[in-house]
């Protein structure tokens, strides 16, 4: 690439398209860290389970490419499934971070993080960016990719972008559009229970089990089906100990047929 030959830096923002203000904020962040921004759009079949929403995942490439141009993105990488997975979905070489891939979301989405790290390693090899940026909303994904980059000595710096929220607190996500009007009105409770846990932690309450059990009951009483609510060490994602100070509170819950995730970083 000419840019690289001229010694100019490149930031990559990988996405699955259907871009919203959260993605655009990552593009803005990219501008602060590199001369050129490349966005990728690839709806990655490896990270969807057999009963998940791969087929109906919203594909809006024309609108996405207009948003990217307006955000100052100069290049869009739009590989096909055959290009990124020439040996098919099962015979590909996989990249996996076992220590971080099986707990939390990984427990409920077998193979998901292996699918993410495999595709992200391919995107990094294809684009060879100096910097790569992901949203903190997918905290576990960020942890997996950080460890993959370290373990494979990849020459790319990883940055995490702050979660962008609706005014009522709901984290932006392409999947929010699946919510019915009633469920959309209830959805901010997920963030509220995480904030409640954070306030208790800040006030010195270290009864992690009770804090998460209360949040679980609150969500259930409002029609959520929580999969997990956990207080973990922010980088290792191991269950937090009372001596830990760098924590993340993470949750995943179904509301109707829509699976929502959210998290709050909490430094004590
Ligand atoms: O966060 C996403 O949109 C996807 O998981 C990613 C990182 C683009 C990999 O397919």
PDB file of C-alpha atoms and ligand atoms in Angstrom:
ATOM      1  CA  UNK A   1       0.000   0.000   0.000  1.00  0.00           C
ATOM      2  CA  UNK A   2       1.257   3.485  -0.924  1.00  0.00           C
ATOM      3  CA  UNK A   3       0.432   4.861   2.520  1.00  0.00           C
ATOM      4  CA  UNK A   4       2.611   2.356   4.285  1.00  0.00           C
ATOM      5  CA  UNK A   5       5.450   2.892   1.776  1.00  0.00           C
ATOM      6  CA  UNK A   6       5.252   6.634   2.485  1.00  0.00           C
ATOM      7  CA  UNK A   7       5.599   5.923   6.214  1.00  0.00           C
ATOM      8  CA  UNK A   8       2.060   7.097   6.995  1.00  0.00           C
ATOM      9  CA  UNK A   9       0.106   5.369   9.730  1.00  0.00           C
ATOM     10  CA  UNK A  10      -3.086   3.386   9.269  1.00  0.00           C
ATOM     11  CA  UNK A  11      -5.904   2.735  11.749  1.00  0.00           C
ATOM     12  CA  UNK A  12      -8.309  -0.136  11.120  1.00  0.00           C
ATOM     13  CA  UNK A  13     -11.850  -0.201  12.545  1.00  0.00           C
ATOM     14  CA  UNK A  14     -13.326  -3.686  11.967  1.00  0.00           C
ATOM     15  CA  UNK A  15     -17.131  -3.859  11.922  1.00  0.00           C
ATOM     16  CA  UNK A  16     -19.979  -6.080  10.786  1.00  0.00           C
ATOM     17  CA  UNK A  17     -21.711  -3.075   9.200  1.00  0.00           C
ATOM     18  CA  UNK A  18     -25.146  -1.668  10.028  1.00  0.00           C
ATOM     19  CA  UNK A  19     -23.222   1.272  11.369  1.00  0.00           C
ATOM     20  CA  UNK A  20     -24.534   3.487  14.177  1.00  0.00           C
ATOM     21  CA  UNK A  21     -23.140   6.367  16.215  1.00  0.00           C
ATOM     22  CA  UNK A  22     -21.049   3.919  18.278  1.00  0.00           C
ATOM     23  CA  UNK A  23     -19.136   2.832  15.178  1.00  0.00           C
ATOM     24  CA  UNK A  24     -18.776   6.410  13.964  1.00  0.00           C
ATOM     25  CA  UNK A  25     -17.246   7.384  17.320  1.00  0.00           C
ATOM     26  CA  UNK A  26     -14.593   4.693  16.714  1.00  0.00           C
ATOM     27  CA  UNK A  27     -13.862   6.255  13.307  1.00  0.00           C
ATOM     28  CA  UNK A  28     -13.434   9.666  14.997  1.00  0.00           C
ATOM     29  CA  UNK A  29     -11.110   8.085  17.535  1.00  0.00           C
ATOM     30  CA  UNK A  30      -9.131   6.494  14.691  1.00  0.00           C
ATOM     31  CA  UNK A  31      -8.479   9.965  13.249  1.00  0.00           C
ATOM     32  CA  UNK A  32      -6.692  10.949  16.456  1.00  0.00           C
ATOM     33  CA  UNK A  33      -4.320   8.001  16.184  1.00  0.00           C
ATOM     34  CA  UNK A  34      -3.390   7.573  12.517  1.00  0.00           C
ATOM     35  CA  UNK A  35      -3.065   9.437   9.230  1.00  0.00           C
ATOM     36  CA  UNK A  36      -5.440   7.146   7.352  1.00  0.00           C
ATOM     37  CA  UNK A  37      -8.516   5.218   8.448  1.00  0.00           C
ATOM     38  CA  UNK A  38      -9.611   1.918   6.960  1.00  0.00           C
ATOM     39  CA  UNK A  39     -12.973   0.448   8.001  1.00  0.00           C
ATOM     40  CA  UNK A  40     -13.885  -3.152   7.302  1.00  0.00           C
ATOM     41  CA  UNK A  41     -17.338  -4.657   7.004  1.00  0.00           C
ATOM     42  CA  UNK A  42     -17.610  -8.420   7.238  1.00  0.00           C
ATOM     43  CA  UNK A  43     -20.591 -10.247   8.729  1.00  0.00           C
ATOM     44  CA  UNK A  44     -18.509 -13.061  10.130  1.00  0.00           C
ATOM     45  CA  UNK A  45     -20.263 -16.442   9.865  1.00  0.00           C
ATOM     46  CA  UNK A  46     -17.708 -18.014  12.241  1.00  0.00           C
ATOM     47  CA  UNK A  47     -18.926 -16.014  15.214  1.00  0.00           C
ATOM     48  CA  UNK A  48     -22.624 -16.915  14.920  1.00  0.00           C
ATOM     49  CA  UNK A  49     -24.010 -20.096  16.437  1.00  0.00           C
ATOM     50  CA  UNK A  50     -26.330 -22.338  14.382  1.00  0.00           C
ATOM     51  CA  UNK A  51     -29.450 -20.862  16.023  1.00  0.00           C
ATOM     52  CA  UNK A  52     -28.231 -17.259  15.984  1.00  0.00           C
ATOM     53  CA  UNK A  53     -29.095 -14.348  13.705  1.00  0.00           C
ATOM     54  CA  UNK A  54     -26.447 -14.651  10.939  1.00  0.00           C
ATOM     55  CA  UNK A  55     -29.019 -14.831   8.115  1.00  0.00           C
ATOM     56  CA  UNK A  56     -31.114 -11.928   9.378  1.00  0.00           C
ATOM     57  CA  UNK A  57     -28.206  -9.769  10.587  1.00  0.00           C
ATOM     58  CA  UNK A  58     -28.917  -6.370   8.992  1.00  0.00           C
ATOM     59  CA  UNK A  59     -26.812  -5.786   5.850  1.00  0.00           C
ATOM     60  CA  UNK A  60     -26.853  -2.121   4.899  1.00  0.00           C
ATOM     61  CA  UNK A  61     -23.678  -1.614   2.888  1.00  0.00           C
ATOM     62  CA  UNK A  62     -24.822   1.335   0.763  1.00  0.00           C
ATOM     63  CA  UNK A  63     -25.937   3.383   3.769  1.00  0.00           C
ATOM     64  CA  UNK A  64     -22.818   2.264   5.683  1.00  0.00           C
ATOM     65  CA  UNK A  65     -20.472   3.386   2.962  1.00  0.00           C
ATOM     66  CA  UNK A  66     -22.135   6.824   2.863  1.00  0.00           C
ATOM     67  CA  UNK A  67     -21.744   7.165   6.630  1.00  0.00           C
ATOM     68  CA  UNK A  68     -18.086   6.166   6.390  1.00  0.00           C
ATOM     69  CA  UNK A  69     -17.369   8.706   3.660  1.00  0.00           C
ATOM     70  CA  UNK A  70     -19.075  11.411   5.749  1.00  0.00           C
ATOM     71  CA  UNK A  71     -16.907  10.363   8.724  1.00  0.00           C
ATOM     72  CA  UNK A  72     -13.719  10.799   6.676  1.00  0.00           C
ATOM     73  CA  UNK A  73     -12.919   7.130   6.178  1.00  0.00           C
ATOM     74  CA  UNK A  74     -10.803   6.777   3.046  1.00  0.00           C
ATOM     75  CA  UNK A  75     -10.885   3.042   2.466  1.00  0.00           C
ATOM     76  CA  UNK A  76     -13.499   0.366   3.035  1.00  0.00           C
ATOM     77  CA  UNK A  77     -12.416  -3.285   3.102  1.00  0.00           C
ATOM     78  CA  UNK A  78     -15.396  -5.476   2.164  1.00  0.00           C
ATOM     79  CA  UNK A  79     -14.091  -9.019   1.788  1.00  0.00           C
ATOM     80  CA  UNK A  80     -16.398 -11.840   0.733  1.00  0.00           C
ATOM     81  CA  UNK A  81     -16.811 -15.022   2.789  1.00  0.00           C
ATOM     82  CA  UNK A  82     -14.890 -16.957   0.101  1.00  0.00           C
ATOM     83  CA  UNK A  83     -12.002 -14.520   0.255  1.00  0.00           C
ATOM     84  CA  UNK A  84     -11.586 -14.661   4.031  1.00  0.00           C
ATOM     85  CA  UNK A  85     -12.524 -18.325   4.421  1.00  0.00           C
ATOM     86  CA  UNK A  86     -11.321 -20.048   1.236  1.00  0.00           C
ATOM     87  CA  UNK A  87     -11.413 -23.502   2.872  1.00  0.00           C
ATOM     88  CA  UNK A  88     -14.953 -23.039   4.200  1.00  0.00           C
ATOM     89  CA  UNK A  89     -16.190 -22.536   7.730  1.00  0.00           C
ATOM     90  CA  UNK A  90     -15.004 -25.757   9.324  1.00  0.00           C
ATOM     91  CA  UNK A  91     -11.674 -26.394   7.578  1.00  0.00           C
ATOM     92  CA  UNK A  92     -10.163 -22.991   8.239  1.00  0.00           C
ATOM     93  CA  UNK A  93      -7.138 -22.440  10.469  1.00  0.00           C
ATOM     94  CA  UNK A  94      -8.428 -21.098  13.770  1.00  0.00           C
ATOM     95  CA  UNK A  95      -6.941 -18.642  16.228  1.00  0.00           C
ATOM     96  CA  UNK A  96      -8.204 -18.998  19.779  1.00  0.00           C
ATOM     97  CA  UNK A  97      -7.492 -17.423  23.163  1.00  0.00           C
ATOM     98  CA  UNK A  98      -8.626 -20.260  25.456  1.00  0.00           C
ATOM     99  CA  UNK A  99      -8.130 -18.434  28.755  1.00  0.00           C
ATOM    100  CA  UNK A 100     -10.716 -15.794  27.820  1.00  0.00           C
ATOM    101  CA  UNK A 101     -13.056 -17.477  25.354  1.00  0.00           C
ATOM    102  CA  UNK A 102     -15.131 -19.939  27.370  1.00  0.00           C
ATOM    103  CA  UNK A 103     -16.510 -17.952  30.317  1.00  0.00           C
ATOM    104  CA  UNK A 104     -19.236 -15.254  30.388  1.00  0.00           C
ATOM    105  CA  UNK A 105     -20.595 -14.893  26.819  1.00  0.00           C
ATOM    106  CA  UNK A 106     -18.390 -17.781  25.700  1.00  0.00           C
ATOM    107  CA  UNK A 107     -20.343 -20.141  27.942  1.00  0.00           C
ATOM    108  CA  UNK A 108     -23.547 -19.361  26.056  1.00  0.00           C
ATOM    109  CA  UNK A 109     -22.047 -18.857  22.587  1.00  0.00           C
ATOM    110  CA  UNK A 110     -19.712 -21.825  21.944  1.00  0.00           C
ATOM    111  CA  UNK A 111     -17.118 -21.003  19.278  1.00  0.00           C
ATOM    112  CA  UNK A 112     -18.054 -17.317  19.203  1.00  0.00           C
ATOM    113  CA  UNK A 113     -14.751 -15.861  20.391  1.00  0.00           C
ATOM    114  CA  UNK A 114     -12.734 -18.336  18.361  1.00  0.00           C
ATOM    115  CA  UNK A 115     -14.686 -17.034  15.349  1.00  0.00           C
ATOM    116  CA  UNK A 116     -13.933 -13.440  16.308  1.00  0.00           C
ATOM    117  CA  UNK A 117     -10.187 -13.906  16.929  1.00  0.00           C
ATOM    118  CA  UNK A 118      -9.787 -15.980  13.760  1.00  0.00           C
ATOM    119  CA  UNK A 119     -11.379 -13.316  11.581  1.00  0.00           C
ATOM    120  CA  UNK A 120      -9.724 -10.380  13.347  1.00  0.00           C
ATOM    121  CA  UNK A 121      -6.297 -12.004  12.877  1.00  0.00           C
ATOM    122  CA  UNK A 122      -7.057 -12.313   9.151  1.00  0.00           C
ATOM    123  CA  UNK A 123      -8.225  -8.681   8.942  1.00  0.00           C
ATOM    124  CA  UNK A 124      -5.046  -7.548  10.706  1.00  0.00           C
ATOM    125  CA  UNK A 125      -2.888  -9.559   8.303  1.00  0.00           C
ATOM    126  CA  UNK A 126      -4.728  -8.226   5.253  1.00  0.00           C
ATOM    127  CA  UNK A 127      -4.703  -4.542   6.257  1.00  0.00           C
ATOM    128  CA  UNK A 128      -1.561  -4.470   8.449  1.00  0.00           C
ATOM    129  CA  UNK A 129      -2.662  -1.420  10.432  1.00  0.00           C
ATOM    130  CA  UNK A 130      -0.564   0.398  13.020  1.00  0.00           C
ATOM    131  CA  UNK A 131      -3.632   0.731  15.235  1.00  0.00           C
ATOM    132  CA  UNK A 132      -6.854  -1.279  15.498  1.00  0.00           C
ATOM    133  CA  UNK A 133      -9.929  -0.023  17.352  1.00  0.00           C
ATOM    134  CA  UNK A 134     -12.871  -1.891  18.900  1.00  0.00           C
ATOM    135  CA  UNK A 135     -15.731  -0.752  21.124  1.00  0.00           C
ATOM    136  CA  UNK A 136     -15.602  -1.389  24.866  1.00  0.00           C
ATOM    137  CA  UNK A 137     -19.236  -2.501  24.728  1.00  0.00           C
ATOM    138  CA  UNK A 138     -17.869  -5.915  23.687  1.00  0.00           C
ATOM    139  CA  UNK A 139     -15.499  -6.014  26.650  1.00  0.00           C
ATOM    140  CA  UNK A 140     -14.756  -9.742  26.498  1.00  0.00           C
ATOM    141  CA  UNK A 141     -14.052  -9.484  22.775  1.00  0.00           C
ATOM    142  CA  UNK A 142     -11.620  -6.643  23.476  1.00  0.00           C
ATOM    143  CA  UNK A 143      -9.850  -8.775  26.123  1.00  0.00           C
ATOM    144  CA  UNK A 144      -9.566 -11.745  23.728  1.00  0.00           C
ATOM    145  CA  UNK A 145      -8.155  -9.595  20.931  1.00  0.00           C
ATOM    146  CA  UNK A 146      -5.712  -7.824  23.249  1.00  0.00           C
ATOM    147  CA  UNK A 147      -4.343 -11.172  24.407  1.00  0.00           C
ATOM    148  CA  UNK A 148      -4.214 -12.532  20.849  1.00  0.00           C
ATOM    149  CA  UNK A 149      -2.183  -9.509  19.709  1.00  0.00           C
ATOM    150  CA  UNK A 150       0.216  -9.917  22.638  1.00  0.00           C
ATOM    151  CA  UNK A 151       0.558 -13.701  22.343  1.00  0.00           C
ATOM    152  CA  UNK A 152       1.133 -13.667  18.571  1.00  0.00           C
ATOM    153  CA  UNK A 153       3.443 -10.617  18.760  1.00  0.00           C
ATOM    154  CA  UNK A 154       1.321  -8.820  16.182  1.00  0.00           C
ATOM    155  CA  UNK A 155       2.753  -5.368  15.400  1.00  0.00           C
ATOM    156  CA  UNK A 156      -0.533  -3.519  15.943  1.00  0.00           C
ATOM    157  CA  UNK A 157      -1.589  -1.311  18.832  1.00  0.00           C
ATOM    158  CA  UNK A 158      -5.067  -2.028  20.197  1.00  0.00           C
ATOM    159  CA  UNK A 159      -7.370   0.722  21.431  1.00  0.00           C
ATOM    160  CA  UNK A 160     -10.831   0.498  23.000  1.00  0.00           C
ATOM    161  CA  UNK A 161     -13.509   3.130  22.356  1.00  0.00           C
ATOM    162  CA  UNK A 162     -16.007   4.184  25.032  1.00  0.00           C
ATOM    163  CA  UNK A 163     -19.519   2.750  24.742  1.00  0.00           C
ATOM    164  CA  UNK A 164     -21.969   5.183  23.192  1.00  0.00           C
ATOM    165  CA  UNK A 165     -25.447   5.168  24.750  1.00  0.00           C
ATOM    166  CA  UNK A 166     -28.940   6.358  23.977  1.00  0.00           C
ATOM    167  CA  UNK A 167     -30.106   9.193  26.259  1.00  0.00           C
ATOM    168  CA  UNK A 168     -31.869   6.619  28.462  1.00  0.00           C
ATOM    169  CA  UNK A 169     -28.621   4.667  28.924  1.00  0.00           C
ATOM    170  CA  UNK A 170     -29.142   1.756  26.523  1.00  0.00           C
ATOM    171  CA  UNK A 171     -25.834   0.917  24.848  1.00  0.00           C
ATOM    172  CA  UNK A 172     -25.994   1.339  21.069  1.00  0.00           C
ATOM    173  CA  UNK A 173     -26.087  -1.971  19.236  1.00  0.00           C
ATOM    174  CA  UNK A 174     -27.238  -3.125  15.823  1.00  0.00           C
ATOM    175  CA  UNK A 175     -29.412  -5.656  17.639  1.00  0.00           C
ATOM    176  CA  UNK A 176     -31.469  -2.980  19.481  1.00  0.00           C
ATOM    177  CA  UNK A 177     -33.633  -2.680  16.364  1.00  0.00           C
ATOM    178  CA  UNK A 178     -34.928  -6.216  17.006  1.00  0.00           C
ATOM    179  CA  UNK A 179     -36.594  -5.053  20.267  1.00  0.00           C
ATOM    180  CA  UNK A 180     -40.382  -4.603  20.365  1.00  0.00           C
ATOM    181  CA  UNK A 181     -41.594  -1.180  21.546  1.00  0.00           C
ATOM    182  CA  UNK A 182     -42.391  -2.586  25.012  1.00  0.00           C
ATOM    183  CA  UNK A 183     -39.006  -4.266  25.339  1.00  0.00           C
ATOM    184  CA  UNK A 184     -37.204  -1.163  24.047  1.00  0.00           C
ATOM    185  CA  UNK A 185     -38.804   0.809  26.901  1.00  0.00           C
ATOM    186  CA  UNK A 186     -37.576  -1.785  29.425  1.00  0.00           C
ATOM    187  CA  UNK A 187     -34.108  -2.244  27.974  1.00  0.00           C
ATOM    188  CA  UNK A 188     -32.279   0.584  29.863  1.00  0.00           C
ATOM    189  CA  UNK A 189     -32.754  -1.416  33.090  1.00  0.00           C
ATOM    190  CA  UNK A 190     -29.761  -3.540  32.094  1.00  0.00           C
ATOM    191  CA  UNK A 191     -27.436  -0.537  32.350  1.00  0.00           C
ATOM    192  CA  UNK A 192     -29.229   0.699  35.478  1.00  0.00           C
ATOM    193  CA  UNK A 193     -28.555  -2.517  37.409  1.00  0.00           C
ATOM    194  CA  UNK A 194     -24.879  -2.353  36.405  1.00  0.00           C
ATOM    195  CA  UNK A 195     -24.706   1.259  37.596  1.00  0.00           C
ATOM    196  CA  UNK A 196     -26.366   0.217  40.846  1.00  0.00           C
ATOM    197  CA  UNK A 197     -23.688  -2.443  41.411  1.00  0.00           C
ATOM    198  CA  UNK A 198     -20.966   0.080  40.629  1.00  0.00           C
ATOM    199  CA  UNK A 199     -22.374   2.564  43.201  1.00  0.00           C
ATOM    200  CA  UNK A 200     -22.436  -0.185  45.839  1.00  0.00           C
ATOM    201  CA  UNK A 201     -18.836  -1.189  45.031  1.00  0.00           C
ATOM    202  CA  UNK A 202     -17.743   2.444  45.232  1.00  0.00           C
ATOM    203  CA  UNK A 203     -19.506   2.699  48.611  1.00  0.00           C
ATOM    204  CA  UNK A 204     -17.382  -0.202  49.879  1.00  0.00           C
ATOM    205  CA  UNK A 205     -19.803  -3.121  49.458  1.00  0.00           C
ATOM    206  CA  UNK A 206     -17.760  -6.158  48.438  1.00  0.00           C
ATOM    207  CA  UNK A 207     -20.477  -8.814  48.696  1.00  0.00           C
ATOM    208  CA  UNK A 208     -20.206  -9.645  45.004  1.00  0.00           C
ATOM    209  CA  UNK A 209     -22.553 -12.585  45.206  1.00  0.00           C
ATOM    210  CA  UNK A 210     -25.354 -10.570  46.824  1.00  0.00           C
ATOM    211  CA  UNK A 211     -24.887  -7.618  44.487  1.00  0.00           C
ATOM    212  CA  UNK A 212     -25.200  -9.760  41.366  1.00  0.00           C
ATOM    213  CA  UNK A 213     -28.069 -11.817  42.837  1.00  0.00           C
ATOM    214  CA  UNK A 214     -30.053  -8.621  43.513  1.00  0.00           C
ATOM    215  CA  UNK A 215     -29.419  -7.384  39.959  1.00  0.00           C
ATOM    216  CA  UNK A 216     -30.460 -10.762  38.574  1.00  0.00           C
ATOM    217  CA  UNK A 217     -33.753 -10.658  40.535  1.00  0.00           C
ATOM    218  CA  UNK A 218     -34.452  -7.058  39.430  1.00  0.00           C
ATOM    219  CA  UNK A 219     -33.953  -7.979  35.779  1.00  0.00           C
ATOM    220  CA  UNK A 220     -36.108 -11.114  36.064  1.00  0.00           C
ATOM    221  CA  UNK A 221     -38.945  -9.167  37.711  1.00  0.00           C
ATOM    222  CA  UNK A 222     -38.978  -6.836  34.682  1.00  0.00           C
ATOM    223  CA  UNK A 223     -39.170  -9.568  32.075  1.00  0.00           C
ATOM    224  CA  UNK A 224     -35.462 -10.071  31.302  1.00  0.00           C
ATOM    225  CA  UNK A 225     -33.930 -13.528  31.185  1.00  0.00           C
ATOM    226  CA  UNK A 226     -30.404 -12.900  32.444  1.00  0.00           C
ATOM    227  CA  UNK A 227     -27.627 -15.272  31.306  1.00  0.00           C
ATOM    228  CA  UNK A 228     -25.006 -13.886  33.658  1.00  0.00           C
ATOM    229  CA  UNK A 229     -24.157 -10.865  35.768  1.00  0.00           C
ATOM    230  CA  UNK A 230     -20.545 -11.008  36.910  1.00  0.00           C
ATOM    231  CA  UNK A 231     -17.991  -8.870  38.650  1.00  0.00           C
ATOM    232  CA  UNK A 232     -14.592  -9.733  37.194  1.00  0.00           C
ATOM    233  CA  UNK A 233     -11.004  -8.567  37.046  1.00  0.00           C
ATOM    234  CA  UNK A 234     -11.011  -6.118  34.147  1.00  0.00           C
ATOM    235  CA  UNK A 235      -8.202  -7.703  32.084  1.00  0.00           C
ATOM    236  CA  UNK A 236      -8.139 -11.390  32.994  1.00  0.00           C
ATOM    237  CA  UNK A 237     -11.933 -11.711  33.374  1.00  0.00           C
ATOM    238  CA  UNK A 238     -11.317 -13.961  36.368  1.00  0.00           C
ATOM    239  CA  UNK A 239     -13.955 -13.645  39.095  1.00  0.00           C
ATOM    240  CA  UNK A 240     -13.026 -10.618  41.177  1.00  0.00           C
ATOM    241  CA  UNK A 241     -11.539 -11.055  44.618  1.00  0.00           C
ATOM    242  CA  UNK A 242     -12.163  -8.547  47.394  1.00  0.00           C
ATOM    243  CA  UNK A 243      -8.545  -7.362  47.070  1.00  0.00           C
ATOM    244  CA  UNK A 244      -8.952  -6.429  43.366  1.00  0.00           C
ATOM    245  CA  UNK A 245      -9.282  -2.791  42.322  1.00  0.00           C
ATOM    246  CA  UNK A 246      -9.578  -2.872  38.535  1.00  0.00           C
ATOM    247  CA  UNK A 247     -12.969  -4.432  37.940  1.00  0.00           C
ATOM    248  CA  UNK A 248     -15.544  -4.809  35.225  1.00  0.00           C
ATOM    249  CA  UNK A 249     -19.203  -5.585  35.839  1.00  0.00           C
ATOM    250  CA  UNK A 250     -20.629  -7.502  32.890  1.00  0.00           C
ATOM    251  CA  UNK A 251     -24.081  -8.787  32.009  1.00  0.00           C
ATOM    252  CA  UNK A 252     -25.938 -10.546  29.222  1.00  0.00           C
ATOM    253  CA  UNK A 253     -29.702 -10.982  29.185  1.00  0.00           C
ATOM    254  CA  UNK A 254     -32.460 -11.824  26.788  1.00  0.00           C
ATOM    255  CA  UNK A 255     -35.334  -9.437  26.396  1.00  0.00           C
ATOM    256  CA  UNK A 256     -37.876 -11.252  24.240  1.00  0.00           C
ATOM    257  CA  UNK A 257     -35.793 -12.849  21.487  1.00  0.00           C
ATOM    258  CA  UNK A 258     -33.087 -10.177  21.627  1.00  0.00           C
ATOM    259  CA  UNK A 259     -29.866 -10.798  23.496  1.00  0.00           C
ATOM    260  CA  UNK A 260     -28.407  -7.669  25.070  1.00  0.00           C
ATOM    261  CA  UNK A 261     -24.959  -7.275  26.619  1.00  0.00           C
ATOM    262  CA  UNK A 262     -23.444  -4.411  28.559  1.00  0.00           C
ATOM    263  CA  UNK A 263     -20.642  -3.698  31.020  1.00  0.00           C
ATOM    264  CA  UNK A 264     -19.161  -1.011  33.231  1.00  0.00           C
ATOM    265  CA  UNK A 265     -15.482  -0.625  34.039  1.00  0.00           C
ATOM    266  CA  UNK A 266     -15.055   0.144  37.722  1.00  0.00           C
ATOM    267  CA  UNK A 267     -11.752   1.173  39.268  1.00  0.00           C
ATOM    268  CA  UNK A 268     -11.844   1.205  43.066  1.00  0.00           C
TER     269      UNK A 268
HETATM  270  O1  LIG B   1     -17.574  -6.348  17.032  1.00  0.00           O
HETATM  271  C1  LIG B   1     -17.804  -6.730  15.869  1.00  0.00           C
HETATM  272  O2  LIG B   1     -18.485  -6.065  15.090  1.00  0.00           O
HETATM  273  C2  LIG B   1     -17.230  -8.062  15.391  1.00  0.00           C
HETATM  274  O3  LIG B   1     -17.222  -8.978  16.431  1.00  0.00           O
HETATM  275  C3  LIG B   1     -15.831  -7.934  14.761  1.00  0.00           C
HETATM  276  C4  LIG B   1     -14.821  -7.415  15.772  1.00  0.00           C
HETATM  277  C5  LIG B   1     -15.897  -6.991  13.581  1.00  0.00           C
HETATM  278  C6  LIG B   1     -15.311  -9.285  14.289  1.00  0.00           C
HETATM  279  O4  LIG B   1     -16.144  -9.862  13.337  1.00  0.00           O
END
